[in-house]
Every structure is written in structure tokens, then in C-alpha cells.
Amino acid sequence: MIRSLPISGLAALAVVASASTGSAQAIDDGLMLPARQVRLGVEYGRDRWDRYWEGTLRRDNENIGTVTTRSTTVSAGYGLTSRVSLFATLPHVRTQASQGVLHGLRGWQDVTVAAKVRVLDGRVSSRARGSAMLLGAAAAPASDYTPDFLPLSIGLGARRATARGVVHLADRSGLFAEAAAGRTWRSTVHLDRPAYYTDGQLVLSDEVAMPDVADFATAVGFQRGRWCIPVMVVAQRTLGGSDIRRQDMPFVSNRMDFTRLQAKAMYTLPRLRAITVMAGAAHTLAGRNVGQGTTLSAGLTTAFRP
Amino acid sequence: VTPAVKSPARSRVTFRAPLAALLLAAGALGALPLASCDRTVTPTEVLPPLQPASLDAGAGSWRMLVLTGPEQVAVAVPAAVGSDAYRAELAALKTAQAQMTDARRRAVAYWGGGGVLRWNQALRELVARYNLPPAPRPDGSYPVPDAENPFADPNFPFASPPYAARAYSYVSVAQYEALKAAWYWKFRYNRPAPTRADAGVQTLLPASDLPAYPSEDAALAGVTAEMLKLLFPGAVEEITRKAAEQREAALLSGRATASDVAAGLALGRAVAALVIARARADGMGAAGGTSALWQGFADSVKARGEVAWASQEAPARPPMLPGFGRVQAWTMTPAQVLALEPGPPPSTGSALMKDELAQVKRAVDGLTREQLAIALKWNDGAGTYTPPGHWNDIAAEHVRDARLSEVRAARVFALLNVAMHDAAVGCWDSKFRYYNPRPAQLDPTIKTTIGLPNFPAYPSGHSTFSAAAAAVLGATFPQGAAEFRAMSDEAGVSRLYGGIHYPSDIAQGKAHGERIGAHVLQFARTDRVE
């Protein structure tokens, strides 16, 4: 009875982050909210995969068929000043396998709070401006879900601290380019069982050490008028952890790596200028110990000054 | 990715240092609970240096299970303490102690926690490592692990619960036999430990009056390594290294000289050879069965008008060790195995079965977080040390806290694992007699919160193992008896919460396990242990 991974911790975070879009001012991009603006959002995402990487071996598994992860994420952003934006997100996640006997799970996943600070901003040529941002985020499970039922667990259960740097370049024409790199530190997680085997060792504890995670992103896009259309390549590299063994279950501290291509389109409605609608798609190009997911998402945000 | 912060001198850079600092501080504040939170694992089952509460000087006369008696393997008379040969050994020992490395010091401290407990931990690790079902071939068939080719895919063995129950029992019984024999010869020859014979020998582990010849550590290393090489041939290198490390630790700790170690090693290996002879003839080779065998089970069940078990895996996987019920038990004849077994399960067409099926569905769809935790706690599925391993885990902390001598610790694990092996034999015999379908087979809308075992439902293996284990442990550690019973009941009901067993599987498994436990205890009362 074998299964595999849903979206891993940071992949989930990326899905979460993309919720607070609107004109793209979100946790994972290089844009800021205007001062004193409040932005509330809700986004629905559906990720599906029927292939996964057991270590580096790409395979399917008739005992799970297609794993579907549906998430509904609520988000809030606030422009504390023009240079400081605050964010919070909380997804509700539901998992399901199309074949086999395993029960899906559902629940509130991890609450994330973040502060994005623009530390540099200036003209880099006659046509373009550049800015640099630092992001600090903290995340913790919002419910007592189990991380020990992968790939149908709704999350990995670790508390996390993330630091990320983002560089954003924008041309007068509306074209922009972005690069980001971050690192996430993770707490141990607790299982409901007194021992587990991973990385060649039986560990006589309910506590699992979680390797840190690095993430990289690069984006190009167009932002002008009512439109914002970014296309990103996002990569996660887990800095440790073991592979899923042959025909084994995935485990919470596995080395979960992926490279994903994602695109979004955001449009601010002409009549209701406070409302921005979003549609997005993402596909996992390569991975290790994760499902090869394809995600479709849609959401809307509303922005206002209280 | 280029570094984010590069100050372009030409551009009009705005950098509000105080504000950014404030915000970073706020961010750091948010991260503080994380930074200060736990990043390392706190291990349980830490083993302090073993200082046995009793020497158990009479253990040489305790009843043997496989050997005819302690003298079946002879141990030569050792050199006298005053002899030149022995003095040369002491001198060599002192030289070795003077050249200790940190790695060796760590090895001494590790084995000082108790050889029986350390090997039990190592065995649980091996079971977890090898407890993976073979992956299907592209044509949908399943390869069978091959003992002659243990490194191939699939690795040998697939340490499934019955395989593991038998492995735990063989290792524990062989250790118990070897240590009883070692005790016999120790008190017959009464050669003291080097630290008692020569004040110049350092005592790196708690000293005792236990005679040193033959070394109990070396006997354990010898007997365990041979048993493990039989059961886990792919791990031979690791096993051999570990056994050598234990022997070296016995020497360096000041507990044994080279001849104590050599005699213990030879004794351990000779005992292993006798136990292995039994293992080779116990019927395990035929436990995998044939497709004709399991088709026969299905046909006979269908002939009685019942729904026959069918694998719910895709592609359909042959049932787990269908012939394990015919493997030789430790304390029971085949007739006794049969006599203790439960009667048939409710008919698959009965109202009672319909009601039980509904109970499973209700349980699994309305599961509370606490119930899910119980299901996951006792899951002990693929990639774990299995339910018998879980009960060894439970026993280990009691053995440690009771500061049992090595031979008495071996007795606890031997009785526990004999009971669970016999439980596995009886349970598997029943399972394949009744060949009863799992809940998810009778009602495909039932989804499970743990992996669905690939063998018939009735009676529950967890319940049988756990009730037998709780009976033996409760008699051994009476102050824990109520706790063991509660654990056993929790292990049983965890299978209902998992959606993989009917209530009657659990109730009948428990009663069966209790009968087997009582039978093993009756057997244990004749073993001349005071």
C-alpha cells in the first residue's frame, strides 16, 4: 500500500502566497502595497498528480491513482507604509485519492504572517526602476492535523521561519523581471507514534528533525493598467532528508525538491476598481519525493483604505 | 540569483534605515518562537550504564528451550588467574586501555547500556529497514524476495509482521539459550573479571562479581550475529561490525580478557548453530505458499457460501505468508495451536456482519483527532518495526528500569517474543482458515486512515499479538499489568479506527491472544527460574 506526496510544505506556502494577489502584491513577489491600503483575498486552488517521484524514480501508483489537493486560502495584506507591507494567509486544505482505500483528510493548514520591507528603490536606467525587498515570515500549524499520513496529510506540521530577498526590475513599458532566494528554518514535528525509520535509522522518538529548505524564484511579467501577468519558475531544495525508499511511504522529513513553472493573470475590474480577479496555473517540471502536480487556481481580492 | 542588496551608487536610493530596522525587528519577533523552538530530536529509550540488580547466579540451571542442557556446548577450562598466559592477557588489556580513542570510548558507553537491550534496538531497526513489500513488476506480478540474493530488488527479507515475529523470537531465544549456557560455565569456572584480578586494569563500566569466563558480551555478540545473518543476510556487514564492536567494548571496559571473549564468542556461535538448525526445519520456507494454496482457501470459503477475501491492492498482491499458520510454534504442538483458535467469524451474509460493517464505516467517517492518533500510534505498518517490534519497544523500558541482568533481560524478551511468534502462528492459521474479507472489500465506500494489510481480516493480528504480549509482560512486571492491558486494548481498537477491522476481529483476536499468553506463562512456570 503505497502512496506519495501532495504539495510539500513550501509548495503549499507558494500556493498560499499566491492567494494574496490582486495586482500581485503578495508574499512571494517583489511588489508592495500602497501605504494604508488593506487588501483581502480568497483563492481556490486545485492541485492534481498521478505521477510522483519515489526518490528520483518517477512512477505512478494504482493504489492512489490521482491525488487531488483542494485548497481555499484566505489572505490579508496591509500597507503599513509605502515601504513596508504586512501579510497573513491561512489555507483550508482537502485531500483525496481517486483509487485505493486511503481516506482523504481536511482541515486548516498553516497560518503564515509576513513582513516585506523595501530596502532599496531607485532608477537603474532612464527607462527602468529597480527595487530590493527583504521578507521575513513565520508560519505555524493552525490545527492539530497529522503530518504522518502522506500523501494525504494536509501539511507537514512544522513551525517555520523564512527569510527571503527579492530583486524587482521594472521597465517603463510595463515589463518586469524578478529574482528571489530564501531560506526556511523548520522546527521538529511530533508524530502520534513512538518510533519511526528514516535516513537509514530507527529513531526511538515521536519527534522528527526537519531539514531546512532553500527556495529560488525567477519571474518575468507584464504589469500595466489593469493587468498583471507574471510567469515564474519556482524551485525548492530541501537541505537534507532522505529519499522515499523503493515501494515505501513518503515521510514528513523526506528531501522534497521541485521545480515548478507557474503563470498568473490578474485583472482589476473597470467598474469595481477595488476588485481584482486572478487565474493561475502551475506545473511541476521536475521533482524528488513529491508529486508531479498541476495546479489551477482562481481568486479575487479587494483593496480599500479604511 | 544575484544578491539582492547591492547599492547602485548612481541611482537615487531611498533607504529608511530606522523603519526597516523596526520592521525587521518585528519580523524577527514573529520568528522568535521558531528560533527558540525545538530543532533537535529528544530520544526516548536512553540506556544508562547497566548495573544489574542481581547476579542471577543460578541462571545456568534455568530450563533450556532448544538446547538439551547447558553442557551441550562444552567450554574448555580456562587458564588460571595466576598463570603466565592470563598475566599476558592482562598486560595486553592494559596496553589496549592506554590507547583508547574517543570512538572506542563511545562504543564502550554504548554497549554499557546492556547487550540484550542494544541488540533488541538493532533488531527493531533491521525489521523496520526490511519491512517493505515488493514493488510490482510492469506486468502486474510481484517478485518474491530471495534469500540467496538479498541485495536485489526486492531486498530479502520482506520483514512483514509474521516474519518479524519469528525473527524477534529466534534472536531472543538464541540469546537466552547462549546466556544461560554462559552463566553455567561462568559459575563453574569462577574466573573473575580482569578489573578484580588486577587493580591496574581500568573499570570503565560498572563492575560486578559476575565471573568473566566465558564473556557474556562475546557470547551475545556471537549468537546474535549468527542469527541476524540468517534472518537479514543483506545486513551482514553492519551486523559483523556491530558484533566486533561489542566484543572489543567488553575487553576495553575491563570486563573481559581475550580468552574470556574468545570462549564467549565460540559458545555463542555454537548455540546459534543449534538454534539455526531448528529454524531451518520450522516450515518457514513453505510459508509463502503457492497460488494453488491460496486459491484453495478462496474456493473452500466460497463453497461454504461466504465471500472470500480478495486483495484490495492494485495490481492484486498475493496474501502475506498464507502458510505461516503451519510454521512450528515454540510452546505448542499443531493440535494445541488449533485448540486455542477462535471459532468462525460472523457469516459475510449475516445481519451481524452488516451491523459490524456499519460500525466500521461510522467509526472511520466520524473519527476524532484522538481516535486518529490512536490509529496512527498503533499502525505499525510498512517501514516500521511491526506490532511485535512495538511490544519489544514497550518492554525495553521496563527491562531497563528493572536493571535486569543480561540473562534475565534475555528471558523477558524470549518469553515475550515466543508468545508473539506463537500468536502469529495461531492468528495466521485462523486468518487463512476463514479467509474473511476486509471492510473495504465488502463496502468500497469505507476508506482507511492507515494502510490496509494485504491478508484476511479475521481475527485481528494486532489484537492477538498485543493480548499475548500484555499477558506475558504483565506477569513479568506486575506493577505495569494494568497499563499493558490498556495498551493492548488500545492497539486492538486502533484497527477499528483505522477502518481495517470489524469489532469481532478485535474481540476474538484479543481472546485468542490472551489464551496464547496464558499458555506461554504456563510453559514459563516450568522453567526453574526463581
Coordinates of C-alpha atoms in Angstrom, one line a residue, chain A residues 1 3 62-63 80-81 83-84 86 100-103 115 117 119-124 132 134 138-139 144-146 148-149 159-161 165-167 179-181 185-188 192-197 200-205 207-210 212 216 245-248, chain B residues 1 3-6 10-16 19-20 23-24 30-31 33-34 37-45 121 124-125 128-129 132-136 153 312-315 317 364-365 369 372-373 376-377 383-385 390 393 440 446-452:
Chain A
M1 CA 0.0 0.0 0.0
R3 CA 1.3 6.5 -1.7
E62 CA -2.6 2.3 -8.8
N63 CA -3.2 2.3 -5.1
L80 CA 1.9 49.9 6.8
T81 CA 3.9 52.4 4.7
R83 CA 7.9 50.6 2.0
V84 CA 6.5 48.1 4.4
L86 CA 2.3 43.0 6.1
G100 CA -7.3 2.6 -3.4
V101 CA -8.7 2.6 0.0
L102 CA -7.0 5.6 1.7
H103 CA -9.1 8.2 3.4
A115 CA 6.5 41.5 6.7
V117 CA 10.3 45.7 3.6
V119 CA 15.2 48.3 1.4
L120 CA 16.3 49.8 -2.0
D121 CA 14.4 51.6 -4.6
G122 CA 15.7 53.7 -7.4
R123 CA 16.2 54.3 -11.1
V124 CA 18.7 52.0 -12.7
A132 CA 15.0 45.2 -3.5
L134 CA 13.6 41.6 2.3
A138 CA 6.7 32.9 10.3
A139 CA 4.3 30.0 9.9
D144 CA -3.7 19.7 15.1
Y145 CA -3.6 17.9 11.8
T146 CA -1.3 14.8 11.3
D148 CA 2.1 11.3 9.3
F149 CA -0.4 10.3 6.5
R159 CA 6.7 25.7 12.5
R160 CA 8.8 27.7 10.1
A161 CA 10.7 30.9 9.9
G165 CA 15.4 38.5 -0.6
V166 CA 13.7 39.8 -3.8
V167 CA 15.0 42.0 -6.5
A179 CA 14.6 37.2 -8.8
A180 CA 14.2 35.8 -5.2
A181 CA 16.1 33.5 -2.9
W185 CA 14.2 27.1 9.1
R186 CA 11.9 24.4 10.4
S187 CA 11.1 23.1 13.9
T188 CA 10.8 19.4 14.7
D192 CA 1.5 10.1 17.1
R193 CA 3.8 7.1 17.2
P194 CA 6.8 6.4 19.4
A195 CA 9.3 5.4 16.7
Y196 CA 10.0 5.8 13.0
Y197 CA 12.5 4.8 10.4
G200 CA 18.8 4.5 7.4
Q201 CA 18.0 4.8 11.1
L202 CA 15.3 3.7 13.5
V203 CA 14.6 6.8 15.7
L204 CA 13.2 5.9 19.1
S205 CA 11.2 9.1 19.5
E207 CA 9.9 13.8 17.3
V208 CA 11.2 14.3 13.8
A209 CA 14.0 16.7 12.9
M210 CA 13.1 18.7 9.8
D212 CA 15.9 23.4 6.3
F216 CA 14.6 30.2 -5.5
R245 CA 12.7 4.0 -0.4
R246 CA 11.5 1.6 -3.0
Q247 CA 7.8 1.0 -2.5
D248 CA 7.8 2.8 0.8
Chain B
V1 CA 20.2 34.6 -8.4
P3 CA 22.5 39.2 -4.4
A4 CA 19.5 41.3 -3.6
V5 CA 21.2 44.2 -1.9
K6 CA 23.8 46.0 -4.0
R10 CA 24.2 56.3 -9.4
S11 CA 20.6 55.7 -8.6
R12 CA 18.6 57.6 -6.2
V13 CA 18.3 55.1 -3.4
T14 CA 16.0 55.7 -0.6
F15 CA 16.7 53.6 2.5
R16 CA 14.9 54.4 5.6
L19 CA 11.9 52.0 9.7
A20 CA 13.4 49.0 8.0
L23 CA 10.2 46.1 10.6
L24 CA 13.0 43.6 10.6
G30 CA 7.5 36.8 14.8
A31 CA 10.3 34.4 14.1
P33 CA 9.0 31.4 18.8
L34 CA 10.6 29.5 16.0
C37 CA 11.7 26.3 19.4
D38 CA 12.9 22.8 19.2
R39 CA 15.2 21.8 16.3
T40 CA 16.6 18.6 17.6
V41 CA 15.1 15.3 18.5
T42 CA 14.8 14.1 22.1
P43 CA 15.3 10.4 22.1
T44 CA 13.4 8.0 24.3
E45 CA 14.8 4.7 25.5
Q121 CA 17.2 -2.0 19.4
R124 CA 14.0 -3.4 15.6
E125 CA 16.0 -1.2 13.3
A128 CA 11.9 -1.5 10.1
R129 CA 14.5 -1.3 7.3
L132 CA 8.9 -3.1 2.7
P133 CA 6.6 -5.0 0.4
P134 CA 8.0 -5.8 -3.1
A135 CA 7.1 -3.4 -5.8
P136 CA 5.0 -4.9 -8.7
D153 CA 15.1 -5.5 -5.8
Q312 CA -7.6 -4.7 -2.4
E313 CA -4.2 -3.7 -3.8
A314 CA -3.7 -2.9 -7.5
P315 CA -2.3 -5.0 -9.0
R317 CA -1.0 -8.9 -4.4
V364 CA -13.8 5.8 10.3
D365 CA -16.0 8.6 8.9
R369 CA -8.4 13.6 16.3
L372 CA -6.9 9.1 14.5
A373 CA -3.9 9.5 16.8
L376 CA -1.6 6.1 13.7
K377 CA 0.2 5.2 17.0
G383 CA 8.5 0.5 7.0
T384 CA 8.0 0.2 10.8
Y385 CA 9.3 -2.4 13.3
H390 CA 6.2 -2.1 19.2
D393 CA 9.8 -1.2 22.4
A440 CA -13.2 -2.0 2.4
I446 CA -15.1 2.6 3.5
K447 CA -11.8 4.4 3.3
T448 CA -9.0 3.7 5.8
T449 CA -6.8 6.0 7.8
I450 CA -3.9 3.6 7.8
G451 CA -2.6 1.2 5.2
L452 CA -4.9 -1.8 4.6

